[in-house]
PDB file of C-alpha atoms and ligand atoms in Angstrom:
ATOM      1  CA  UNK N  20       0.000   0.000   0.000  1.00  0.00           C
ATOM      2  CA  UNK N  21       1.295   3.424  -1.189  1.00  0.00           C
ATOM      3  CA  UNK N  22       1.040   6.608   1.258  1.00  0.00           C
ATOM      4  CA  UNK N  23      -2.147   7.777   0.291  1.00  0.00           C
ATOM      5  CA  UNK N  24      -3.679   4.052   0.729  1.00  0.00           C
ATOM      6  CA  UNK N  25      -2.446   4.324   3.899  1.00  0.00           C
ATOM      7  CA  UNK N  26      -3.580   7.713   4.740  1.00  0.00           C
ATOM      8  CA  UNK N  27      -7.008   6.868   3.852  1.00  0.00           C
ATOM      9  CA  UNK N  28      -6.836   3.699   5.924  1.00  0.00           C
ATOM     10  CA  UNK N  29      -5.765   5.324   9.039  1.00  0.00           C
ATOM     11  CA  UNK N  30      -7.413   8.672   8.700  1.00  0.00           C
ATOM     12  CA  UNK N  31     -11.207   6.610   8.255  1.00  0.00           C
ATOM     13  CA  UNK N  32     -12.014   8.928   5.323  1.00  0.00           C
ATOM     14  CA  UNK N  33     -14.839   7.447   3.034  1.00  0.00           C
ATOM     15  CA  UNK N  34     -14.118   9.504  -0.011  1.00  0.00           C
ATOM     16  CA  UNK N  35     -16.981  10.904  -1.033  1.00  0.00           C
ATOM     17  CA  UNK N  36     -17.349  11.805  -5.183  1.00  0.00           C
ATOM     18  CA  UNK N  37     -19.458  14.465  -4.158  1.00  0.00           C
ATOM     19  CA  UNK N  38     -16.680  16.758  -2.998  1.00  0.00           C
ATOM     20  CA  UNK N  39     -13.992  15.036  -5.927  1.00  0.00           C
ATOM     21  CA  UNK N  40     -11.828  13.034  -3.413  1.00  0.00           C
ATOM     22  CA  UNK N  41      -9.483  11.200  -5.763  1.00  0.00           C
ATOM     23  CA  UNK N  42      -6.115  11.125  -3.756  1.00  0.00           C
ATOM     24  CA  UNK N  43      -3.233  12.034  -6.175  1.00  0.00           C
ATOM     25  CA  UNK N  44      -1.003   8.566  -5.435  1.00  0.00           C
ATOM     26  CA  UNK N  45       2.373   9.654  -7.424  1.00  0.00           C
ATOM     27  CA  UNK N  46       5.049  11.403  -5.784  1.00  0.00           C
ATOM     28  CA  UNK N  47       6.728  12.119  -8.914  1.00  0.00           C
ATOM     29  CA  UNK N  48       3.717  14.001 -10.563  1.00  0.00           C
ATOM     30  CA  UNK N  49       3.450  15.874  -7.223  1.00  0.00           C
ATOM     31  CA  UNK N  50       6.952  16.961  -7.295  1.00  0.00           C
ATOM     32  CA  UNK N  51       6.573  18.130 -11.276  1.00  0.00           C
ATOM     33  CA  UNK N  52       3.325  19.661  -9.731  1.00  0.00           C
ATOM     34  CA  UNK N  53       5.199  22.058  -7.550  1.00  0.00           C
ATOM     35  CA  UNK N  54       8.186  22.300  -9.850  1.00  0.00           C
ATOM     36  CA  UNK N  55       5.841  24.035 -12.400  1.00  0.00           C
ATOM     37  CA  UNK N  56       4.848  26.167  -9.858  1.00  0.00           C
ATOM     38  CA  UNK N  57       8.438  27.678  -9.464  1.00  0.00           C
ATOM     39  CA  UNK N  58       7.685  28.754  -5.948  1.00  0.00           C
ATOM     40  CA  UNK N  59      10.139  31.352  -3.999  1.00  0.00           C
ATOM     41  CA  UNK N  60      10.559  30.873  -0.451  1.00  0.00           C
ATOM     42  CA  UNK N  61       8.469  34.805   0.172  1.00  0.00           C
ATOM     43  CA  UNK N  62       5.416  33.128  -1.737  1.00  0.00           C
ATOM     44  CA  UNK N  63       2.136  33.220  -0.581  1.00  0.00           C
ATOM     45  CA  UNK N  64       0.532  30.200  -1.449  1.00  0.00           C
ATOM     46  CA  UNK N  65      -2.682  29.351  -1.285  1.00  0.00           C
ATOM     47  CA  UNK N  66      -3.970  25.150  -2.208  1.00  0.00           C
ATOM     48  CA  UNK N  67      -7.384  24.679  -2.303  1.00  0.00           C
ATOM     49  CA  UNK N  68      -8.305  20.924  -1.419  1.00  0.00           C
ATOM     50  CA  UNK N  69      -5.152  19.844   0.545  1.00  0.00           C
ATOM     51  CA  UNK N  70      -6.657  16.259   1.260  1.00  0.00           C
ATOM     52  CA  UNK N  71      -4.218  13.984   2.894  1.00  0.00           C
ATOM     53  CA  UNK N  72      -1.559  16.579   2.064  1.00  0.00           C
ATOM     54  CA  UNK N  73       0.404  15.272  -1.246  1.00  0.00           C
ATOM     55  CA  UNK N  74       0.609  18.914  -2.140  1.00  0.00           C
ATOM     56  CA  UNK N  75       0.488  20.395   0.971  1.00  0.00           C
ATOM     57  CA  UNK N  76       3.396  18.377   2.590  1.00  0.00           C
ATOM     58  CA  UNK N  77       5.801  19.969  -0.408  1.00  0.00           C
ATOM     59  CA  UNK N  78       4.368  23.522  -0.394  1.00  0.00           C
ATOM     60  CA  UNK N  79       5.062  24.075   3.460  1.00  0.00           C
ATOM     61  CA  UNK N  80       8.779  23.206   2.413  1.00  0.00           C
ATOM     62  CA  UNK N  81       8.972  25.340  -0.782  1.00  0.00           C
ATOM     63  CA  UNK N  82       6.995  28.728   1.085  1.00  0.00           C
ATOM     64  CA  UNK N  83       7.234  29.940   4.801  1.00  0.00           C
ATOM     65  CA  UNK N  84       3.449  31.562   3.662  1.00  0.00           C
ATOM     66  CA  UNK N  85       0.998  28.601   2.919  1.00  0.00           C
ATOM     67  CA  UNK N  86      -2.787  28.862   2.974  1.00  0.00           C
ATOM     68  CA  UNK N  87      -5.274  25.379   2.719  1.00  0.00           C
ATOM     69  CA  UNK N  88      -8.760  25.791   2.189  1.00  0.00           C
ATOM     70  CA  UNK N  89     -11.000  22.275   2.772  1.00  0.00           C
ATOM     71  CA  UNK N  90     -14.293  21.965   3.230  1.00  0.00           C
ATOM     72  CA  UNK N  91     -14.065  18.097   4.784  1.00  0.00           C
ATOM     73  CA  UNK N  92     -14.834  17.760   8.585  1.00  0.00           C
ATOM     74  CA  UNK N  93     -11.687  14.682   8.731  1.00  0.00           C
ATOM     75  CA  UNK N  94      -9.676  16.293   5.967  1.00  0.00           C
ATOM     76  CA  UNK N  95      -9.271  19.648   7.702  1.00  0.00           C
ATOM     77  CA  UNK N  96      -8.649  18.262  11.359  1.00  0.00           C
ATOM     78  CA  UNK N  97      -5.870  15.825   9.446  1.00  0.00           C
ATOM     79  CA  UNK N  98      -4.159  18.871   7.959  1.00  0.00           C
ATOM     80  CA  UNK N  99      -4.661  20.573  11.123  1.00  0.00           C
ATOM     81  CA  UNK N 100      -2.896  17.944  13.261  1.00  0.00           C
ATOM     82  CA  UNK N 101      -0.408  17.299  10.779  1.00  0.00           C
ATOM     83  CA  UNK N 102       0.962  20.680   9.247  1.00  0.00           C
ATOM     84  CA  UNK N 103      -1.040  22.535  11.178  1.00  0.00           C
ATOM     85  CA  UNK N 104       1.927  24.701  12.722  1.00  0.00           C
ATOM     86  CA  UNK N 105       3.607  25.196   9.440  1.00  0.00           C
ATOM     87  CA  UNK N 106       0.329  26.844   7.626  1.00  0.00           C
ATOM     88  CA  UNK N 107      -2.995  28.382   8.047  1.00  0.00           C
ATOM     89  CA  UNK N 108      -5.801  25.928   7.363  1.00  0.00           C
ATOM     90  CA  UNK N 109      -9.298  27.539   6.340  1.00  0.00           C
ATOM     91  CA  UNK N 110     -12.121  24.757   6.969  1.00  0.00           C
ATOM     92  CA  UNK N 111     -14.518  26.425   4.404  1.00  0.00           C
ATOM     93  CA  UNK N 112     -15.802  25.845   1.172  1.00  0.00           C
ATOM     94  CA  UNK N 113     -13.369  27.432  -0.998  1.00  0.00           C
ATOM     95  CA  UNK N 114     -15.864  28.045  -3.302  1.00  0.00           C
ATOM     96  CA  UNK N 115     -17.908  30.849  -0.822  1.00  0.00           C
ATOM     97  CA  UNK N 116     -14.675  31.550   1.106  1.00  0.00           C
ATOM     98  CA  UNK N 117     -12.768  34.681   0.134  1.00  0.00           C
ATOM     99  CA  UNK N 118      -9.166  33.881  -0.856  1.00  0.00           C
ATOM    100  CA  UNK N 119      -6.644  35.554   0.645  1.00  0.00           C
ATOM    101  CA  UNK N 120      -3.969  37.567  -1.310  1.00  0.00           C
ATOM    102  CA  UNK N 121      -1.659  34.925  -2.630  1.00  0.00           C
ATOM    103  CA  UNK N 122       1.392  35.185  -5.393  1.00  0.00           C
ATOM    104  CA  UNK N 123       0.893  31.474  -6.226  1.00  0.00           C
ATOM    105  CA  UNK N 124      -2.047  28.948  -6.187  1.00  0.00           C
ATOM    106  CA  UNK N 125      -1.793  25.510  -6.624  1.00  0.00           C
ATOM    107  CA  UNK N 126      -4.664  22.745  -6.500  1.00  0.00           C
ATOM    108  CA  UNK N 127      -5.587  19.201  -7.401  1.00  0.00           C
ATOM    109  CA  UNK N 128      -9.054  20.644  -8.043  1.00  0.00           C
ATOM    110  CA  UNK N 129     -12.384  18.932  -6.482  1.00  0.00           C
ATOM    111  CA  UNK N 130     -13.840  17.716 -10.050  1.00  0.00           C
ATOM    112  CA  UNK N 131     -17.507  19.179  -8.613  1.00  0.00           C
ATOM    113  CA  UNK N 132     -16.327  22.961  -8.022  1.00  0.00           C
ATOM    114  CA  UNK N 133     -13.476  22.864 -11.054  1.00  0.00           C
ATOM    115  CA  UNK N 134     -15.647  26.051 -13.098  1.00  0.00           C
ATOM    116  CA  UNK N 135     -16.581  28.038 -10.170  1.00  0.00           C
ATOM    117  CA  UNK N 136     -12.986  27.943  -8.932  1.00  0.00           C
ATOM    118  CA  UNK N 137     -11.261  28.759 -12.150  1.00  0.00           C
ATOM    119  CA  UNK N 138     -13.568  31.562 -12.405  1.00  0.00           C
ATOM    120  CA  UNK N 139     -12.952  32.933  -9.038  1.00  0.00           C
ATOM    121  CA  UNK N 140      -9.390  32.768  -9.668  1.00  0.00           C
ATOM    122  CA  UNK N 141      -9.297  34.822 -12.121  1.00  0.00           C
ATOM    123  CA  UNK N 142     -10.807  37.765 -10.228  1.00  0.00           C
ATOM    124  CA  UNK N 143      -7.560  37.595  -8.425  1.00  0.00           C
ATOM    125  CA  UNK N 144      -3.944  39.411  -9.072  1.00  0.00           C
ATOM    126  CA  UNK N 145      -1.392  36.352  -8.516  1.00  0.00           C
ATOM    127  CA  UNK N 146       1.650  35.244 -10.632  1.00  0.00           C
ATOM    128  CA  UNK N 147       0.796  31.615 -11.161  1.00  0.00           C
ATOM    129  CA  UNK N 148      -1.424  28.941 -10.720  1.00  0.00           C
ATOM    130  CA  UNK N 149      -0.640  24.938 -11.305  1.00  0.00           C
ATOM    131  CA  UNK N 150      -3.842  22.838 -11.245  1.00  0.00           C
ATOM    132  CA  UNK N 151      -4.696  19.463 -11.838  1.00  0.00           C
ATOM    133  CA  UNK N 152      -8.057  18.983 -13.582  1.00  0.00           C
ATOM    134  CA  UNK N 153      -9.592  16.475 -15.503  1.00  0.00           C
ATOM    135  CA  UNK N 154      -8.426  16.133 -19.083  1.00  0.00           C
ATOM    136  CA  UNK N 155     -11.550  17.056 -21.046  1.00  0.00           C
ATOM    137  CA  UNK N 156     -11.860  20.279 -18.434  1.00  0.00           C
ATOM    138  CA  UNK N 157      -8.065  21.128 -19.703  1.00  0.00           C
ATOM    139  CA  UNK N 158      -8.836  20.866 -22.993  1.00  0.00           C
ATOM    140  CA  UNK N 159     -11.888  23.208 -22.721  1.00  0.00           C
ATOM    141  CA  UNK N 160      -9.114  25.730 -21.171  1.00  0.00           C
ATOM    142  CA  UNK N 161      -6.548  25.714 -24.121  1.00  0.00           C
ATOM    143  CA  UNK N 162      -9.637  25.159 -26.812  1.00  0.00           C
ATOM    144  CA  UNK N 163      -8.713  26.620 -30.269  1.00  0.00           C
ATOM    145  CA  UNK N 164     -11.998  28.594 -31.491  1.00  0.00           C
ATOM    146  CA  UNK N 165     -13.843  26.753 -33.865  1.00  0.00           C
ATOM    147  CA  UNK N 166     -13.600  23.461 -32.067  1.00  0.00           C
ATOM    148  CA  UNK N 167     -16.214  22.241 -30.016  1.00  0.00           C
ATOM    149  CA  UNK N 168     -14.448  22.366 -26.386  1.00  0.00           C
ATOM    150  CA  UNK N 169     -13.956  25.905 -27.327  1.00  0.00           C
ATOM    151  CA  UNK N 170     -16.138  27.498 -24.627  1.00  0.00           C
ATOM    152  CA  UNK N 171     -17.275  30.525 -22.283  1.00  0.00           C
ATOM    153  CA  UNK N 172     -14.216  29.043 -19.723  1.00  0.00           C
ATOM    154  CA  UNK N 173     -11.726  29.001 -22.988  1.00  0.00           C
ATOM    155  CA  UNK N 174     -12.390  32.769 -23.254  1.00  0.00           C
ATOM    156  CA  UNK N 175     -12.545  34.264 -20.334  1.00  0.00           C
ATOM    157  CA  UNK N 176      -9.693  32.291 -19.518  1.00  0.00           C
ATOM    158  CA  UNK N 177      -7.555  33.353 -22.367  1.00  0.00           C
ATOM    159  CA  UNK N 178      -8.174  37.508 -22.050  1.00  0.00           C
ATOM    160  CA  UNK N 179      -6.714  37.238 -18.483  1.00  0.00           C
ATOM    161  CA  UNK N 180      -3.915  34.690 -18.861  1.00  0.00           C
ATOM    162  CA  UNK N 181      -1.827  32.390 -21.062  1.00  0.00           C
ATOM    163  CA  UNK N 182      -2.856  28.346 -19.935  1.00  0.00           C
ATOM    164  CA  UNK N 183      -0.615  25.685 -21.264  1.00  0.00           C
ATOM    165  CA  UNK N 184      -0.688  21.836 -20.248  1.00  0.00           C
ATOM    166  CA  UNK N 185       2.160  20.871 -18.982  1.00  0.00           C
ATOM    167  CA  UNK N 186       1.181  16.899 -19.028  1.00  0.00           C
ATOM    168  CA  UNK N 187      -1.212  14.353 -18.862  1.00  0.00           C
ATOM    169  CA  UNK N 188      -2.106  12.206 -15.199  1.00  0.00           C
ATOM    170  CA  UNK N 189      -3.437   9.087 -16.264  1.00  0.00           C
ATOM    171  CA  UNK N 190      -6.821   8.089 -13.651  1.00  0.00           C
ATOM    172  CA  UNK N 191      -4.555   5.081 -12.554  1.00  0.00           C
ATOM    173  CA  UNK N 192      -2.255   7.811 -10.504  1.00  0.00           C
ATOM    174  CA  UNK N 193      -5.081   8.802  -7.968  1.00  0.00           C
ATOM    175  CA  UNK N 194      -6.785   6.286  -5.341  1.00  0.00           C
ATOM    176  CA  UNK N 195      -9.833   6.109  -5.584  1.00  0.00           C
ATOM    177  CA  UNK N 196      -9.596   5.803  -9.330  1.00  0.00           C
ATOM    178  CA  UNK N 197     -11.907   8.401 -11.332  1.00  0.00           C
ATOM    179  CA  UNK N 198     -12.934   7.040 -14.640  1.00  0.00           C
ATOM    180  CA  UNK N 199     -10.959   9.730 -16.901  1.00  0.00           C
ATOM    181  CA  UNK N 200      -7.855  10.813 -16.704  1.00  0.00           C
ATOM    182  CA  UNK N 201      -6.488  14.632 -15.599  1.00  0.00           C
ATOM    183  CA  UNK N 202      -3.968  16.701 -16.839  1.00  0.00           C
ATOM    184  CA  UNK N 203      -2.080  19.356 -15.126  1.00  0.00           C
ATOM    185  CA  UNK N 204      -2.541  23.389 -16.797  1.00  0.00           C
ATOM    186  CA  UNK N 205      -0.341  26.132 -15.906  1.00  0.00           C
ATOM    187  CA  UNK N 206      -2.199  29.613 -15.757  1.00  0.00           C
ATOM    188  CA  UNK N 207      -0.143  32.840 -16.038  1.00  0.00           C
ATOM    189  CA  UNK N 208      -1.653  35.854 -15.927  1.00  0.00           C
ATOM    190  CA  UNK N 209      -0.989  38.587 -18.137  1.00  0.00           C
ATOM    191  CA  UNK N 210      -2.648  41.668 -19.768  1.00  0.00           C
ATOM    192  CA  UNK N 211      -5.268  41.174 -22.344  1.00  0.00           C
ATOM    193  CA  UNK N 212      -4.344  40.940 -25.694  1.00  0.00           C
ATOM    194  CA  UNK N 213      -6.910  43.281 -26.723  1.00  0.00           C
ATOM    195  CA  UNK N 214      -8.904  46.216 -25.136  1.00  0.00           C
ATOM    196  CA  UNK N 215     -12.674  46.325 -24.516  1.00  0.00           C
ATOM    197  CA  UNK N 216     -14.270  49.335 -23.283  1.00  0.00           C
ATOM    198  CA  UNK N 217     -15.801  47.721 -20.262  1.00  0.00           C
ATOM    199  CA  UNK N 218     -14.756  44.421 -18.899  1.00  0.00           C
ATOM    200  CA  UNK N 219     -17.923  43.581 -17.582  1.00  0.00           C
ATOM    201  CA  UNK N 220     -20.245  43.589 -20.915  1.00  0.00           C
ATOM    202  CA  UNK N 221     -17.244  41.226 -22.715  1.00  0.00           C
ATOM    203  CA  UNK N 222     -17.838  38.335 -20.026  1.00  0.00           C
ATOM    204  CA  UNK N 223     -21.658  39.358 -20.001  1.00  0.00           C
ATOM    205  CA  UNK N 224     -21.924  38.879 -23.958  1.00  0.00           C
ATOM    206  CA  UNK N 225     -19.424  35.703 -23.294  1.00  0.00           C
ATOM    207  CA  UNK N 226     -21.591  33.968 -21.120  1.00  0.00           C
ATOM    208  CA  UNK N 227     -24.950  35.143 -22.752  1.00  0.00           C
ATOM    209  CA  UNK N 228     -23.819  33.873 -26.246  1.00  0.00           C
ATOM    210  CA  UNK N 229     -21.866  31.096 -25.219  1.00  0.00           C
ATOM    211  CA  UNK N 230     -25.502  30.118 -23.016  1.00  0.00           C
ATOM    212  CA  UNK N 231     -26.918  29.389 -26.371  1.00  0.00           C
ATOM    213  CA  UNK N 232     -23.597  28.079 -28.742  1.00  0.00           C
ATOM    214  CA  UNK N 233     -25.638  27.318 -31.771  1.00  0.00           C
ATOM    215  CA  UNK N 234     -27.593  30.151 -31.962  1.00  0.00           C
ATOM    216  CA  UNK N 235     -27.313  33.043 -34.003  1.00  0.00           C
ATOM    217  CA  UNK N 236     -25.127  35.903 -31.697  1.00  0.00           C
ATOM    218  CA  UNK N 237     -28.308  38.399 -32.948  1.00  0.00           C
ATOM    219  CA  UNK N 238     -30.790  35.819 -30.936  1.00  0.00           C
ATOM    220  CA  UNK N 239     -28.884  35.374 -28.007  1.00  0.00           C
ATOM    221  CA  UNK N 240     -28.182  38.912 -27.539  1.00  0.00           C
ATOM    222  CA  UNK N 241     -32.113  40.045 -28.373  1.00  0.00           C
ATOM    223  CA  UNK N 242     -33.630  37.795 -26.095  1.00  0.00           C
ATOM    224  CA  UNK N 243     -30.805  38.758 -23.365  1.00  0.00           C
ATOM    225  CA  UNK N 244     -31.953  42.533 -23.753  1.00  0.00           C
ATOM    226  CA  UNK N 245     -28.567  43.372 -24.700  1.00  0.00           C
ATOM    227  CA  UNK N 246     -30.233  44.383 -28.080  1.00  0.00           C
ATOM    228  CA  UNK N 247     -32.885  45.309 -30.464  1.00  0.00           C
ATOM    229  CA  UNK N 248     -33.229  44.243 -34.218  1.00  0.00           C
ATOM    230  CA  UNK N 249     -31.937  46.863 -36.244  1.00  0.00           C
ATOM    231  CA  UNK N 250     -29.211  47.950 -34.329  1.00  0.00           C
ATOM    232  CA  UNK N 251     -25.398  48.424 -35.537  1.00  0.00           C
ATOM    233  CA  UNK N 252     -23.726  45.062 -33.640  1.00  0.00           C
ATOM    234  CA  UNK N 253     -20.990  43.372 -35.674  1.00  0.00           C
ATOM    235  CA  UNK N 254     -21.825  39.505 -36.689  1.00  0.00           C
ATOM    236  CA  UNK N 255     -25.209  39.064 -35.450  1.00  0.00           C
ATOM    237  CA  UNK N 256     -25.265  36.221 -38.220  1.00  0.00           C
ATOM    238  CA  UNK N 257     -22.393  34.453 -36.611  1.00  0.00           C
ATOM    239  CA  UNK N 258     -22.149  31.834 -34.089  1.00  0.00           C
ATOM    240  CA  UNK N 259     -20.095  32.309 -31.383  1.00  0.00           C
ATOM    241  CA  UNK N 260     -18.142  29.045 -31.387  1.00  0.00           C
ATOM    242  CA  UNK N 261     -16.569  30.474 -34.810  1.00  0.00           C
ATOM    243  CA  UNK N 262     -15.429  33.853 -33.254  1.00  0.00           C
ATOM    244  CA  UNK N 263     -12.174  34.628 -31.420  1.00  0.00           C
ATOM    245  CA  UNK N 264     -12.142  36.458 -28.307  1.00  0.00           C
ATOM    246  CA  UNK N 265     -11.210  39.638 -30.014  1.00  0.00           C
ATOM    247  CA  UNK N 266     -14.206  39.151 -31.950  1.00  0.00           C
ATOM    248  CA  UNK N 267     -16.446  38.881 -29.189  1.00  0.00           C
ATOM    249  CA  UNK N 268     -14.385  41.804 -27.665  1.00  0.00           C
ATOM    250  CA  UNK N 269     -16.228  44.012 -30.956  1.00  0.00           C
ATOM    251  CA  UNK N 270     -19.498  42.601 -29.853  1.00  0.00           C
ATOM    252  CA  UNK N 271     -18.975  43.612 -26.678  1.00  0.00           C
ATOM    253  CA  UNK N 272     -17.680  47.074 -27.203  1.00  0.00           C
ATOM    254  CA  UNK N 273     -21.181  47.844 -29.269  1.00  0.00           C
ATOM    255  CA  UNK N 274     -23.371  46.422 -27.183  1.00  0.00           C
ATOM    256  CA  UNK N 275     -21.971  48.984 -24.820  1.00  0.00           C
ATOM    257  CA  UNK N 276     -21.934  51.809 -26.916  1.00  0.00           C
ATOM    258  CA  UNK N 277     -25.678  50.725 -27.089  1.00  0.00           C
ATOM    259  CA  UNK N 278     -26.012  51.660 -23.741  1.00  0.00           C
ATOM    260  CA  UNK N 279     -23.363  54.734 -23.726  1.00  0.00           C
ATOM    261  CA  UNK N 280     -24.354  56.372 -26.815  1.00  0.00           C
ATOM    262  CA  UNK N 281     -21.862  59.402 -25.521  1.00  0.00           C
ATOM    263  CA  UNK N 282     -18.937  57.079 -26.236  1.00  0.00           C
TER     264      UNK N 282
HETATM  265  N1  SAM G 327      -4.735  17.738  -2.727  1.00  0.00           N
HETATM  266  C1  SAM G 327      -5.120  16.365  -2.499  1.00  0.00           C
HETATM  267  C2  SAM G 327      -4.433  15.459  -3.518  1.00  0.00           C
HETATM  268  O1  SAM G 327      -3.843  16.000  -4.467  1.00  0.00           O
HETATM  269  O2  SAM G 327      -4.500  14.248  -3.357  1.00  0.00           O
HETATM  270  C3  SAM G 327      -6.642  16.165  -2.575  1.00  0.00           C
HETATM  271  C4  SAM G 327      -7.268  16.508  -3.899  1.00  0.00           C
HETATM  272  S1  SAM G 327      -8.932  15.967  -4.071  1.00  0.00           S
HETATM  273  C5  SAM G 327      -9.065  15.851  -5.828  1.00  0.00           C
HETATM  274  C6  SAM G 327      -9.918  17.419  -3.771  1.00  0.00           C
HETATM  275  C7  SAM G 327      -9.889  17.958  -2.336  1.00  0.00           C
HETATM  276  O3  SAM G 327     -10.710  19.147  -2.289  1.00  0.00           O
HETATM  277  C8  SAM G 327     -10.455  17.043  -1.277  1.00  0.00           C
HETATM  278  O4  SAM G 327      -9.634  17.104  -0.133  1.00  0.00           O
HETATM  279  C9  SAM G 327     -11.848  17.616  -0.960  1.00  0.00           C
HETATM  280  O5  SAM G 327     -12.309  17.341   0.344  1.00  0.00           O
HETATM  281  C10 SAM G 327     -11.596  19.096  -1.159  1.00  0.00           C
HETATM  282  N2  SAM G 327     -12.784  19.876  -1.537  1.00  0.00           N
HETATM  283  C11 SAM G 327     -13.852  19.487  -2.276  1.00  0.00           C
HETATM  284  N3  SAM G 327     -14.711  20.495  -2.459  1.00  0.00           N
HETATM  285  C12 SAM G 327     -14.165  21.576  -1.828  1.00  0.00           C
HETATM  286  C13 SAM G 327     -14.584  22.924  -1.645  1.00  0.00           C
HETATM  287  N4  SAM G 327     -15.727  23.365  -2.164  1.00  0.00           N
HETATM  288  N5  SAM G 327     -13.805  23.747  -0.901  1.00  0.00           N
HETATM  289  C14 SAM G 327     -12.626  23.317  -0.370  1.00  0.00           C
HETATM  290  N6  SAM G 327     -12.173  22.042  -0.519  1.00  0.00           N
HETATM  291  C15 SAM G 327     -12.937  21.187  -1.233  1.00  0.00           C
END
C-alpha cells in the first residue's frame, strides 16, 4: 500500500465523489506539480483541497506563507494535526470563502467545483497557478476557437492569462480511481491581448452567447436585452463558437456603446 492508501486507511475517510476526493497517489507528478509552480521561499501560497496533504506536505517546504482551504470535517482536522503549525488551514468551502492575497495557487481541483474555482481565480492578481483537472476540463481551457471544447471558460480564460498543459495524469495515478484521466494546466496571468471598453459587458456577452452556442449571436443577444433588431452590432449572423475572443471583444464594445451612446 502506497502513502495515500495508507492515509485513507488510518485517517477513516470514506471519499466521497461528491466533494472530488481522488487522492493524487504519485510522488513524482506531485513533485513536477510544484516544480511548475516555481515557488520562492516569500510566496504566498494558497492550495485549495489539501486532502491527505500530497501537495500540501511539499508547499510548506517550498513557502514559509501557505494557505489550505478544505471543506471536509476529517480532511481539515488531518491537515490541522499534521501541518497545522507550518500553515494556516481555512475549513470552508473554498468556493464561498474569500481567498486571501496569494502570489501562487496551486490545486488538485475537487472535479464538482473545477468552473466556479477557475472563475474565481481569475478575479484575483497572482503570478501563477498549477492545477490538476480532468483532461476534457483542460482541454476546454486551451480550446482553439472553432472546435467544439472551445467554450465561455476558454475565453474568459484566455483575455486574463496564457494556460498551457504541462502533461497528462493518467486516472490510474489517484486512489480512488476516477474514470478519466487529468492533466495538469499552468495559468499565467498577463494583460489582455486586446482592449474592450468595459470588462464587464465582454464576459456578459461571453456567457450570454456562449448560453446558447448554436444560436445566431443576434438571438442570443435580443432575447438577453442586450439588443434590439436593427441595431449596428458586428456579426449578429455568426455563431459564437466560430469567433475569437477579439471578436467577441467588438461585440462587446457595441453592445456597450448601445447603452453609452456618448462614447
Ligand atoms: N490535494 C489532495 C491530492 O492532491 O491528493 C486532494 C485533492 S482531491 C481531488 C480534492 C480535495 O478538495 C479534497 O480534499 C476535498 O475534500 C476538497 N474539496 C472538495 N470540495 C471543496 C470545496 N468546495 N472547498 C474546499 N475544498 C474542497
Amino acid at each position: 500500500m502506497n502513502d495515500t492508501g495508507r492515509l485513507i486507511a488510518d485517517t477513516g475517510i470514506v471519499p466521497k465523489k461528491s466533494k472530488g476526493q481522488n487522492f493524487l497517489t504519485d510522488d513524482r507528478v506531485a513533485d513536477r506539480h510544484i516544480g511548475y509552480a516555481g515557488i520562492r521561499k516569500e510566496d504566498r501560497v494558497l492550495e485549495v483541497g489539501p486532502g491527505l496533504g500530497i501537495l500540501t506536505k511539499r508547499l510548506v517546504e517550498a513557502s514559509d506563507n501557505v494557505t489550505c482551504i478544505e471543506i471536509d470535517d476529517i480532511l481539515a482536522e488531518y491537515i490541522t494535526k499534521e501541518y497545522g503549525d507550518r500553515l494556516n488551514l481555512i475549513h470552508a468551502d473554498a468556493v464561498k470563502e474569500p481567498f486571501p492575497e496569494f502570489d501562487v495557487f496551486v490545486s488538485n481541483l475537487p472535479y464538482s467545483v473545477s468552473t466556479p474555482i477557475i472563475f474565481k481565480l481569475l478575479e484575483y492578481n497572482f503570478r501563477t497557478a498549477v492545477v490538476m483537472v480532468q483532461k476534457e476540463f483542460a482541454d476546454r481551457m486551451v480550446a482553439m476557437v472553432g472546435i467544439p471544447d472551445y467554450s465561455r471558460l476558454t475565453v474568459n480564460l484566455f483575455y486574463k492569462a496564457e494556460c498551457e498543459i504541462m502533461e497528462n495524469v493518467p486516472a490510474s495515478r489517484f486512489n480512488p480511481k476516477p474514470k478519466v484521466d487529468s492533466a495538469l494546466v499552468k495559468i499565467t496571468p498577463r494583460k489582455a491581448p486586446f482592449e474592450v471598453l468595459d470588462e464587464k459587458t465582454f464576459f456578459k456577452v461571453t456567457e450570454v452567447t456562449f448560453n446558447h452556442r448554436r444560436k445566431k449571436i443576434g438571438t442570443s443577444l435580443k432575447s438577453a436585452r442586450m439588443m434590439e433588431s436593427g441595431d449596428d452590432v458586428p456579426y449578429i449572423d455568426e455563431r459564437v463558437e466560430m469567433l475569437s475572443a477579439a471578436q467577441i471583444g467588438e461585440i462587446a464594445d457595441a453592445v456597450y456603446r448601445l447603452k453609452h451612446p456618448e462614447l
